Structures are given as C-alpha cells and as structure tokens.
Amino acid sequence: MTDSAPLDVDLALLGGGGAASLLLAALDRHGVRDLRIAVVDPVRRRGQDRTWAFWGHPGTDLDPLLSASWQQVEVATTARRRVLDLTPLRYAMLRSGPVYDRAAAAERRLDATRIVAPAETVTDDGTRVRVRTGDGQTVRAAWVLDSRPRPPARAGRTTWLQHFRGWWLEADRPVFDPARAVLMDFRTPQPRRGVSFGYVLPVSDRYALVEYTEFSPDLLTDAGYDAALAGYRDLLGLDPAGLRVREVENGVIPMTDAPFPARPSPRVVRFGTAGGATRPSTGFTFSAMYRQADQVARALAAGRAPVPEPAYPRRHLWMDAVALRALDRGGVGGPDFFDRLFDRNPAERVLRFLDGVTTPAEEVAIMNSTRLLPMIAASAGDAAQRVRDRLRPTRPAPAVPPAVVGDPLGAEPGAGGATRRT
Ligand SMILES: Cc1cc2nc3c(=O)[nH]c(=O)nc-3n(C[C@H](O)[C@H](O)[C@H](O)COP(=O)(O)OP(=O)(O)OC[C@H]3O[C@@H](n4cnc5c(N)ncnc54)[C@H](O)[C@@H]3O)c2cc1C
C-alpha cells in the first residue's frame, strides 16, 4: 500500500485494546464474514497488562477465559463486614492475556489487516472516512470504530480519577478464601478528599490479586501506593514474611461527568472508555464495553450500521453526576454511601444499577437508600453549575494522567512484573 493506493475497508478499528478485542471476538462469534476490516494500533496488545473484574450472568462466551469467579462477595466498613450472595449474578476475573489471544485468533479468521502505527488524522465526508496513519498509509473506511484514548469534549463539573495499584500475592501457606472475593473494603484510611478501599480477588487459597484503590482528584506517589497497599495487607492480617509479590498492576481510569461524545461525525463511532463506557461513579467499564461489542457485531451481522446503544441511560449519567458532586464536596462520605446502597437494596439490584440496566422504579429505590438531604443539595448545585457552564466559554478537559509505575530496578523492586517479597 502506498500514498496513492489507499486501503479500502468496510470497517476500521482505531485502537486495538480492550474494547476492540471484545469486538473482534464478537464479530467472529456472530459469524460476520466477507467484511473488510483494518485494525490500526501502534501496539499489538498481548499478555497480561490488566485484570478485568466484572459481574454478570454466568454462561457466556467469556466463561472459558475466566481465571476465577465468585458467587459471594464481601463489602466491609469499619462498622461491619457484609457477605453478599450475588445469585443469579456472579463476580468474575478475566486477565487480559486470554482476551487478547482470542481477539488475535478472531482477527486471523476475519482476515483483518493490521496496521502497527498510530491513527493520526480522521476525516469523515459523510459517506467515507479517510484515516491517515503514522507510517504514511491511508485507510478509506465505510465506518470507523474509534477507541483511541482521549480526554472528554470539555471539562466536567467534577473530575476525579479511579487510581490503583495491585499486587499479585503468592503465599507460602493457605491464607485466602477462594470461595469469596472482597468487592470493596472501606476499612482503609480515607483520604481527605475522596474515597479509598481495598479489595481481594483470590484465584486459589495461596494466590490472589490484592489492590488498593482511590476515587479522588489526584494520584499518589509510587511510595504512596506501596505504603497504602502494605497497610491494606496488614489490615487483612497477612504476614509479609510468607508472601511474594509476583506481579504489580497499576491503573488510572477517568471518573467524571464530562461528556464523551460517542458519535463525533456521521461515520465515526467512539466506543470503549473514549465512547463513554466508563461509569462515572465507579470507573467500571468492562460490562458496557462487552455489551456494546455484542450490539455492534449483531448489527453488522444483520447488515445494519455498527452503532451501539448509549453505554448508559441519560438518567444514570445525571445520577452519577449528582453522586460524584456529593462525594467531592463532602456532602456524603464514600464508605457510608456504598454501605447504605448495599444495606438497603438486594446486591443484584445495586450491581445491575451500576451496569446501567435497572428500571426507573428500581432507580427510585436506589435513590431512596442514599442520604436524601445531601443528595438534594448536590442536585441543586449540579443544576446551578450546568446553567453557569452554559454562560461561560467551554473549559478544556485535562488529559487522564498515566499510571504511576514503580521502577522495577529501583527502590521498589517488583514493580512491572518482577518478583519480590513484601
Ligand atoms: C490496569 C487497568 C485495570 C482495569 N480493570 C478494570 C476492571 O477490573 N473492570 C472494569 O470494568 N474496568 C477496568 N479497567 C477500565 C477499562 O475496562 C480498561 O481501561 C479497558 O482496557 C478500556 O478499553 P479501551 O479499548 O477503551 O481502551 P484500551 O484498552 O486502553 O485500548 C486503547 C487502545 O488504543 C491504542 N491507541 C492509542 N493511541 C492510538 C492511536 N493514535 N492510534 C491507534 N491506536 C491508538 C492503544 O495502544 C490501546 O491499545 C481497567 C483499566 C486499567 C488501565
């Protein structure tokens, strides 16, 4: 292919990460053939670069790929530890390696063209989209599905981050309960502005991912994450002498009410985090990405345009904006907010709400379980700020900062996948 000979395709995927990997597998699963596909990404994703935790019904195509799943999860605060039975749902852990491998196999079966270069300019004339790539190629596509990371269209009223570090811990004797995951453990010291919690995802009685997570405006330092995780390990009563850190996982996910336009032009569809699949109040993304991948594949298999439904209903985005505001301005405390949600609703309802698939009646029940006065104050503040935003020039959104990654050879041995004792 040269500058004078563009590659003509039906579908160009810009970005080949989580969302695109689920989409490639869904296209293959739905028997989409005879579609000319290009995948443009400067990086070929493979191996373990993230662990997805999500809930849903068992019995999907993901089941054979799971590292573990749990019918019971624990939500803990300083006041109590609650064990939730998720039936008919289950909480599950999926490591990225099998997801990328399955996508690579699907890509081969779909006979897709892989371009290992960044997509640079995207020009949509309403009938075709021209994509210029960093290595000088041009792709001409009937449709573009764009999951390249990007900041939202403008700054949100609240801009938080979900940021975390996890250790894959191997113990020299049985210390974990593989029958039960810890979903959220709010016994961690709470930041001045924000919410923190730990969680535990055991794959056996000796091996588990133990993470420290914050929902807050700013990242910690490398030493700050290590100290917080060590503190959580101690809170769990785990003896560091009998543990080895096998891998370290770091991440930053946007949590904001800023808009992520899913259809920037007629033939460009954004999906994944770039298209608004990240739930503003929790950072959870996987279920929406999976749902949208399935919708796009079904549409293409039926000869329709590859446009998924919005990741979340508008009323959920409003409720998230209010909740984020109440948490940020100190109207409600994070542990109290989540504790009340799980205390006053069946676990299944809360989890389906967080996935954006509850009915309005269920949402009223969810709203009624929060502290009403601070939520009403936050709703009023949100409404007032929406009006002010309309009157002043649009503020650009800050980019999501990269995760803080410890130096594997430096003061914090073990980061980046090396082995160490805690
Ligand atoms: C460590 C980590 C753990 C997470 N765990 C969970 C979880 O447990 N549950 C959950 O629900 N969510 C989780 N998330 C959030 C979310 O599910 C993931 O970020 C998910 O990978 C998002 O998929 P995506 O395709 O939108 O973005 P990505 O997977 O980041 O893919 C974006 C792709 O775009 C490519 N790209 C960048 N620039 C260009 C360019 N110019 N041209 C072409 N391609 C480009 C990148 O190389 C990348 O491959 C996690 C995120 C991280 C970082």
Coordinates of C-alpha atoms and ligand atoms in Angstrom, one line a residue:
M1 CA 0.0 0.0 0.0
T2 CA 1.3 3.5 -0.9
D3 CA 0.1 7.1 -0.6
S4 CA -1.6 6.7 -4.0
A5 CA -3.3 3.4 -3.1
P6 CA -5.5 3.7 0.0
L7 CA -6.6 0.6 1.7
D8 CA -10.4 0.3 1.2
V9 CA -12.3 -1.4 4.0
D10 CA -15.8 -1.7 5.4
L11 CA -14.7 -1.2 9.0
A12 CA -11.6 0.4 10.5
L13 CA -10.9 -0.1 14.2
L14 CA -8.7 2.7 15.6
G15 CA -7.3 1.2 18.8
G16 CA -6.9 -2.5 19.4
G17 CA -7.2 -2.6 23.2
G18 CA -9.9 -3.9 25.5
A19 CA -13.0 -2.7 23.5
A20 CA -11.6 -3.6 20.1
S21 CA -10.6 -7.1 21.4
L22 CA -14.1 -7.8 22.6
L23 CA -15.5 -6.5 19.3
L24 CA -13.2 -8.7 17.2
A25 CA -14.3 -11.8 19.2
A26 CA -18.0 -10.8 18.9
L27 CA -17.7 -10.4 15.1
D28 CA -16.2 -13.8 14.9
R29 CA -18.8 -15.3 17.2
H30 CA -21.7 -13.8 15.3
G31 CA -20.3 -15.3 12.1
V32 CA -19.6 -12.0 10.4
R33 CA -17.6 -12.8 7.3
D34 CA -16.9 -11.0 4.0
L35 CA -16.3 -7.8 5.8
R36 CA -13.1 -6.0 5.0
I37 CA -11.6 -4.9 8.4
A38 CA -8.5 -2.9 9.3
V39 CA -7.1 -2.6 12.9
V40 CA -4.9 0.4 13.5
D41 CA -2.9 0.5 16.7
P42 CA 0.8 1.3 17.3
V43 CA 0.9 -1.5 19.8
R44 CA -0.1 -5.1 19.4
R45 CA -1.8 -5.9 22.7
R46 CA -0.8 -9.2 24.2
G47 CA -0.1 -10.8 27.6
Q48 CA -1.0 -9.5 31.0
D49 CA -1.4 -5.7 31.2
R50 CA -4.6 -5.6 33.2
T51 CA -7.1 -7.7 35.1
W52 CA -10.8 -7.1 34.5
A53 CA -13.2 -7.7 37.3
F54 CA -16.9 -7.5 36.5
W55 CA -20.2 -9.1 37.4
G56 CA -22.8 -10.7 35.2
H57 CA -24.8 -13.8 34.4
P58 CA -22.7 -17.0 34.0
G59 CA -22.9 -18.9 30.8
T60 CA -21.4 -16.5 28.3
D61 CA -18.6 -16.9 25.8
L62 CA -16.3 -15.4 28.5
D63 CA -16.7 -18.3 30.9
P64 CA -13.8 -20.4 29.4
L65 CA -11.4 -17.4 29.7
L66 CA -12.1 -16.6 33.4
S67 CA -9.3 -17.0 35.9
A68 CA -11.9 -17.2 38.8
S69 CA -15.5 -16.4 39.6
W70 CA -17.3 -16.0 42.9
Q71 CA -21.0 -16.3 44.0
Q72 CA -20.3 -14.5 47.2
V73 CA -18.5 -11.2 47.7
E74 CA -17.8 -9.1 50.8
V75 CA -18.3 -5.4 51.4
A76 CA -16.6 -4.2 54.5
T77 CA -16.7 -0.9 56.5
T78 CA -15.2 -0.1 59.9
A79 CA -18.8 -0.8 61.3
R80 CA -19.4 -4.3 59.7
R81 CA -18.4 -6.9 57.1
R82 CA -21.3 -7.9 54.9
V83 CA -21.3 -11.0 52.8
L84 CA -23.5 -10.7 49.7
D85 CA -24.9 -13.6 47.7
L86 CA -24.9 -12.4 44.1
T87 CA -27.2 -15.1 42.7
P88 CA -28.2 -15.1 39.8
L89 CA -25.1 -13.0 39.0
R90 CA -21.5 -13.7 39.8
Y91 CA -18.4 -11.7 40.1
A92 CA -15.6 -12.7 37.8
M93 CA -12.0 -12.1 37.0
L94 CA -10.6 -12.0 33.5
R95 CA -6.9 -11.5 32.8
S96 CA -6.1 -9.6 29.6
G97 CA -3.9 -12.3 28.1
P98 CA -6.7 -14.7 27.1
V99 CA -8.8 -11.8 25.8
Y100 CA -6.0 -10.5 23.6
D101 CA -5.2 -14.1 22.4
R102 CA -8.8 -14.8 21.5
A103 CA -9.0 -11.4 19.6
A104 CA -5.8 -12.3 17.7
A105 CA -7.3 -15.6 16.6
A106 CA -10.6 -13.9 15.6
E107 CA -8.6 -11.3 13.7
R108 CA -6.9 -14.0 11.7
R109 CA -10.3 -15.7 10.9
L110 CA -11.8 -12.4 9.9
D111 CA -8.8 -11.9 7.7
A112 CA -8.3 -8.4 9.1
T113 CA -5.4 -6.1 8.0
R114 CA -3.3 -5.0 10.9
I115 CA -1.5 -1.6 10.7
V116 CA 1.0 -1.2 13.5
A117 CA 1.1 2.6 13.6
P118 CA -0.9 5.3 15.2
A119 CA -4.0 6.7 13.5
E120 CA -3.3 10.4 13.1
T121 CA -6.0 12.2 11.1
V122 CA -9.5 11.1 10.7
T123 CA -11.7 12.9 8.0
D124 CA -15.3 12.0 7.6
D125 CA -17.0 13.3 4.5
G126 CA -20.3 11.6 5.4
T127 CA -20.0 8.7 3.1
R128 CA -16.4 7.5 3.8
V129 CA -13.8 8.2 6.4
R130 CA -10.1 8.7 5.5
V131 CA -7.7 7.7 8.2
R132 CA -4.0 8.8 7.8
T133 CA -1.7 6.6 9.9
G134 CA 1.7 7.5 11.4
D135 CA 3.6 5.4 8.8
G136 CA 2.1 7.4 5.9
Q137 CA -0.7 5.0 4.9
T138 CA -4.3 5.9 4.1
V139 CA -7.2 3.8 5.1
R140 CA -10.6 4.6 3.5
A141 CA -13.4 3.1 5.5
A142 CA -17.2 2.9 5.3
W143 CA -17.2 3.0 9.1
V144 CA -14.7 3.8 11.8
L145 CA -14.9 2.5 15.3
D146 CA -12.6 4.6 17.4
S147 CA -11.4 3.6 20.8
R148 CA -8.2 5.6 21.0
P149 CA -7.9 7.1 24.5
R150 CA -8.9 10.8 24.5
P151 CA -10.0 13.4 27.0
P152 CA -13.7 14.2 27.2
A153 CA -15.0 17.0 24.9
R154 CA -14.9 19.6 27.7
A155 CA -14.1 19.7 31.4
G156 CA -16.7 18.1 33.7
R157 CA -18.2 19.7 36.8
T158 CA -16.4 17.0 38.8
T159 CA -13.1 15.5 37.6
W160 CA -12.0 12.6 39.7
L161 CA -9.8 9.6 38.9
Q162 CA -10.0 5.9 39.9
H163 CA -6.4 5.1 40.5
F164 CA -4.9 2.0 42.0
R165 CA -2.1 -0.4 42.5
G166 CA -2.5 -4.2 42.9
W167 CA -0.1 -6.9 44.0
W168 CA -0.5 -10.5 42.8
L169 CA 0.5 -12.1 46.0
E170 CA 1.7 -15.7 46.4
A171 CA 1.5 -17.1 49.9
D172 CA 3.6 -20.0 51.2
R173 CA 0.6 -21.4 53.0
P174 CA -3.2 -21.2 52.5
V175 CA -4.3 -17.6 53.5
F176 CA -7.0 -16.7 51.0
D177 CA -10.6 -17.9 50.8
P178 CA -11.1 -18.8 47.1
A179 CA -14.9 -19.1 47.6
R180 CA -15.3 -15.4 48.2
A181 CA -13.9 -12.2 46.8
V182 CA -13.7 -8.9 48.6
L183 CA -15.5 -6.4 46.4
M184 CA -14.9 -3.2 48.4
D185 CA -13.2 -2.9 51.8
F186 CA -13.6 0.6 53.2
R187 CA -11.6 0.0 56.3
T188 CA -8.6 1.6 54.7
P189 CA -7.7 5.1 55.9
Q190 CA -9.9 7.5 54.0
P191 CA -8.2 10.4 52.0
R192 CA -9.1 14.0 52.9
R193 CA -10.9 14.4 49.6
G194 CA -12.1 11.2 48.0
V195 CA -12.8 7.6 48.8
S196 CA -10.4 4.7 49.3
F197 CA -10.9 0.9 49.5
G198 CA -9.0 -2.3 49.2
Y199 CA -10.1 -5.5 47.5
V200 CA -9.1 -9.1 47.2
L201 CA -9.6 -11.4 44.2
P202 CA -8.4 -14.8 45.1
V203 CA -7.7 -17.4 42.4
S204 CA -6.7 -20.1 45.0
D205 CA -6.0 -20.3 48.7
R206 CA -2.4 -19.2 48.1
Y207 CA -2.7 -16.7 45.2
A208 CA -4.7 -13.5 45.0
L209 CA -4.8 -10.0 43.5
V210 CA -4.8 -7.6 46.4
E211 CA -5.5 -3.9 45.4
Y212 CA -5.6 -0.5 46.9
T213 CA -7.9 1.9 45.0
E214 CA -8.7 5.6 45.4
F215 CA -11.5 7.6 43.9
S216 CA -10.1 11.1 44.2
P217 CA -8.8 14.1 42.1
D218 CA -5.0 13.3 42.3
L219 CA -2.7 10.4 42.0
L220 CA -0.4 9.2 44.8
T221 CA 3.3 8.8 44.6
D222 CA 4.9 5.5 43.9
A223 CA 5.9 5.2 47.6
G224 CA 2.4 6.3 48.5
Y225 CA 0.7 3.4 46.6
D226 CA 3.2 0.9 48.1
A227 CA 2.6 2.2 51.6
A228 CA -1.2 2.1 51.2
L229 CA -1.1 -1.4 49.8
A230 CA 1.2 -2.6 52.6
G231 CA -1.2 -1.0 55.1
Y232 CA -4.1 -2.9 53.5
R233 CA -2.1 -6.2 53.5
D234 CA -1.6 -5.7 57.2
L235 CA -5.3 -4.9 57.7
L236 CA -6.1 -8.2 56.2
G237 CA -3.8 -9.9 58.7
L238 CA -1.4 -11.2 56.1
D239 CA 2.1 -11.9 57.2
P240 CA 4.6 -10.2 54.8
A241 CA 7.3 -12.8 55.6
G242 CA 5.1 -15.5 54.0
L243 CA 4.2 -13.6 50.8
R244 CA 5.8 -12.9 47.5
V245 CA 4.7 -10.2 45.1
R246 CA 4.6 -11.9 41.7
E247 CA 3.2 -9.1 39.6
V248 CA 2.3 -5.4 40.1
E249 CA -0.7 -3.8 38.3
N250 CA -1.2 0.0 38.1
G251 CA -4.0 1.9 36.5
V252 CA -5.8 5.2 36.2
I253 CA -9.4 5.5 34.9
P254 CA -11.4 8.7 34.5
M255 CA -14.4 9.3 36.8
T256 CA -16.1 12.4 35.6
D257 CA -19.4 13.8 34.5
A258 CA -17.7 15.4 31.4
P259 CA -19.1 14.3 28.1
F260 CA -17.5 11.6 25.9
P261 CA -19.3 12.1 22.6
A262 CA -20.0 8.7 21.1
R263 CA -20.8 9.9 17.6
P264 CA -18.4 12.8 16.7
S265 CA -19.3 12.5 12.9
P266 CA -21.7 10.5 10.8
R267 CA -19.5 7.5 10.1
V268 CA -17.3 7.6 13.2
V269 CA -18.4 5.8 16.3
R270 CA -16.4 6.0 19.5
F271 CA -16.5 3.1 21.9
G272 CA -14.7 1.8 25.0
T273 CA -13.6 4.5 27.5
A274 CA -13.3 7.0 24.7
G275 CA -17.0 6.5 23.9
G276 CA -18.3 6.8 27.4
A277 CA -18.2 3.2 28.5
T278 CA -16.6 4.1 31.8
R279 CA -19.2 4.5 34.5
P280 CA -18.6 7.9 36.1
S281 CA -19.4 6.9 39.7
T282 CA -17.3 3.8 39.8
G283 CA -14.9 3.5 36.9
F284 CA -16.3 0.1 35.9
T285 CA -16.2 -0.2 32.2
F286 CA -16.0 -3.8 31.2
S287 CA -19.7 -4.8 31.1
A288 CA -20.7 -1.8 29.0
M289 CA -17.8 -2.5 26.6
Y290 CA -18.8 -6.1 26.3
R291 CA -22.5 -5.2 25.8
Q292 CA -21.6 -2.6 23.1
A293 CA -19.3 -5.0 21.3
D294 CA -22.1 -7.5 21.1
Q295 CA -24.5 -4.9 19.8
V296 CA -22.1 -3.7 17.1
A297 CA -21.4 -7.3 16.0
R298 CA -25.1 -8.2 15.8
A299 CA -25.8 -5.0 13.8
L300 CA -23.1 -5.8 11.3
A301 CA -24.2 -9.4 11.0
A302 CA -27.6 -8.2 10.1
G303 CA -26.3 -5.7 7.6
R304 CA -27.1 -2.7 9.7
A305 CA -24.9 0.3 10.8
P306 CA -22.4 -0.6 13.6
V307 CA -23.9 1.9 16.1
P308 CA -24.4 0.6 19.7
E309 CA -26.9 1.9 22.1
P310 CA -25.5 4.5 24.5
A311 CA -23.3 2.9 27.2
Y312 CA -25.6 4.3 30.0
P313 CA -29.1 5.9 30.1
R314 CA -29.0 9.7 30.5
R315 CA -30.8 9.5 33.8
H316 CA -27.9 7.3 35.1
L317 CA -25.4 9.8 34.0
W318 CA -27.3 12.5 35.8
M319 CA -27.5 10.4 39.0
D320 CA -23.7 9.8 38.7
A321 CA -23.0 13.5 38.3
V322 CA -25.0 14.2 41.5
A323 CA -23.3 11.4 43.4
L324 CA -19.8 12.5 42.3
R325 CA -20.6 16.0 43.3
A326 CA -21.9 14.9 46.7
L327 CA -18.8 12.8 47.3
D328 CA -16.4 15.5 46.0
R329 CA -18.0 18.4 48.0
G330 CA -18.1 16.3 51.2
G331 CA -21.9 16.1 51.3
V332 CA -21.7 12.3 51.7
G333 CA -18.9 10.1 52.8
G334 CA -17.8 7.3 50.4
P335 CA -18.0 4.4 52.7
D336 CA -21.3 5.5 54.1
F337 CA -22.7 6.0 50.6
F338 CA -21.8 2.5 49.4
D339 CA -22.6 0.9 52.7
R340 CA -26.2 2.2 52.5
L341 CA -26.6 1.1 48.9
F342 CA -25.7 -2.4 49.8
D343 CA -27.6 -2.3 53.1
R344 CA -30.9 -1.2 51.7
N345 CA -31.0 -3.0 48.3
P346 CA -30.5 -6.5 47.1
A347 CA -27.0 -6.9 45.9
E348 CA -28.2 -7.8 42.4
R349 CA -30.1 -4.5 42.1
V350 CA -27.1 -2.4 43.1
L351 CA -24.9 -4.3 40.6
R352 CA -27.4 -4.0 37.8
F353 CA -27.8 -0.3 38.6
L354 CA -24.0 0.2 38.4
D355 CA -24.1 -1.6 35.0
G356 CA -26.8 0.9 33.8
V357 CA -29.5 -1.8 33.3
T358 CA -32.1 -1.1 36.1
T359 CA -35.7 0.1 35.6
P360 CA -36.7 3.6 36.7
A361 CA -38.7 2.1 39.6
E362 CA -35.6 0.3 40.8
E363 CA -33.6 3.5 40.5
V364 CA -36.1 5.3 42.8
A365 CA -35.4 2.6 45.4
I366 CA -31.7 3.1 44.9
M367 CA -32.0 6.9 45.3
N368 CA -34.1 6.5 48.4
S369 CA -31.4 4.5 50.0
T370 CA -28.9 7.4 49.9
R371 CA -28.9 10.3 52.3
L372 CA -31.5 12.5 50.7
L373 CA -30.6 16.0 52.0
P374 CA -27.0 16.0 50.8
M375 CA -28.2 14.4 47.5
I376 CA -30.8 17.1 47.1
A377 CA -28.2 19.8 47.8
A378 CA -25.9 18.2 45.2
S379 CA -28.7 18.0 42.6
A380 CA -29.3 21.7 43.2
G381 CA -25.6 22.5 42.9
D382 CA -25.3 20.4 39.8
A383 CA -28.3 22.2 38.2
A384 CA -26.8 25.6 39.0
Q385 CA -23.4 24.7 37.6
R386 CA -25.0 23.5 34.4
V387 CA -26.6 26.9 33.9
R388 CA -23.3 28.7 34.7
D389 CA -21.5 26.3 32.3
R390 CA -23.8 27.4 29.5
L391 CA -23.0 31.0 30.1
R392 CA -19.2 30.8 30.1
P393 CA -16.7 29.6 27.5
T394 CA -16.1 25.8 27.3
R395 CA -13.2 24.7 29.5
P396 CA -10.9 22.1 28.0
A397 CA -10.8 18.8 29.9
P398 CA -7.5 17.7 31.5
A399 CA -6.0 14.5 30.0
V400 CA -6.1 11.4 32.2
P401 CA -2.6 11.2 33.6
P402 CA -0.6 8.0 33.1
A403 CA -0.4 5.5 35.9
V404 CA 2.4 5.8 38.4
V405 CA 4.6 2.8 37.7
G406 CA 7.4 1.9 40.1
D407 CA 10.9 1.3 38.7
P408 CA 11.5 -2.4 38.5
L409 CA 15.2 -1.9 39.2
G410 CA 14.9 1.0 41.6
A411 CA 13.9 1.5 45.2
E412 CA 10.7 -0.5 44.8
P413 CA 11.8 -3.8 43.3
G414 CA 9.0 -5.9 41.9
A415 CA 7.0 -3.2 40.0
G416 CA 6.4 -4.1 36.4
G417 CA 6.2 -7.8 36.9
A418 CA 9.3 -8.8 38.8
T419 CA 9.1 -11.0 41.9
R420 CA 9.8 -9.7 45.4
R421 CA 9.0 -10.3 49.0
T422 CA 6.8 -7.7 50.6
Ligands
LIG1 C1 -4.9 -1.7 34.8 C2 -6.4 -1.5 34.5 C3 -7.3 -2.3 35.1 C4 -8.7 -2.2 34.8 N1 -9.6 -3.0 35.4 C5 -10.9 -2.9 35.2 C6 -11.8 -3.7 35.8 O1 -11.4 -4.5 36.6 N2 -13.1 -3.6 35.5 C7 -13.6 -2.7 34.6 O2 -14.8 -2.6 34.4 N3 -12.7 -1.8 34.0 C8 -11.4 -1.9 34.3 N4 -10.5 -1.0 33.7 C9 -11.0 0.0 32.8 C10 -11.3 -0.4 31.3 O3 -12.0 -1.6 31.3 C11 -10.0 -0.7 30.6 O4 -9.2 0.5 30.6 C12 -10.2 -1.1 29.1 O5 -9.0 -1.6 28.7 C13 -10.7 0.0 28.2 O6 -10.7 -0.4 26.9 P1 -10.5 0.6 25.7 O7 -10.4 -0.2 24.5 O8 -11.4 1.7 25.8 O9 -9.0 1.2 26.0 P2 -7.6 0.5 25.9 O10 -7.8 -1.0 26.3 O11 -6.7 1.3 26.7 O12 -7.3 0.5 24.4 C14 -7.0 1.7 23.7 C15 -6.0 1.3 22.6 O13 -5.8 2.5 21.7 C16 -4.5 2.4 21.3 N5 -4.0 3.7 20.8 C17 -3.6 4.7 21.5 N6 -3.3 5.8 20.6 C18 -3.6 5.3 19.4 C19 -3.6 5.9 18.1 N7 -3.2 7.2 17.9 N8 -4.0 5.2 17.0 C20 -4.4 3.9 17.2 N9 -4.5 3.3 18.4 C21 -4.1 4.0 19.5 C22 -3.7 1.9 22.5 O14 -2.4 1.4 22.1 C23 -4.6 0.8 23.0 O15 -4.3 -0.5 22.5 C24 -9.1 -1.2 33.9 C25 -8.2 -0.3 33.3 C26 -6.8 -0.5 33.6 C27 -5.8 0.5 33.0

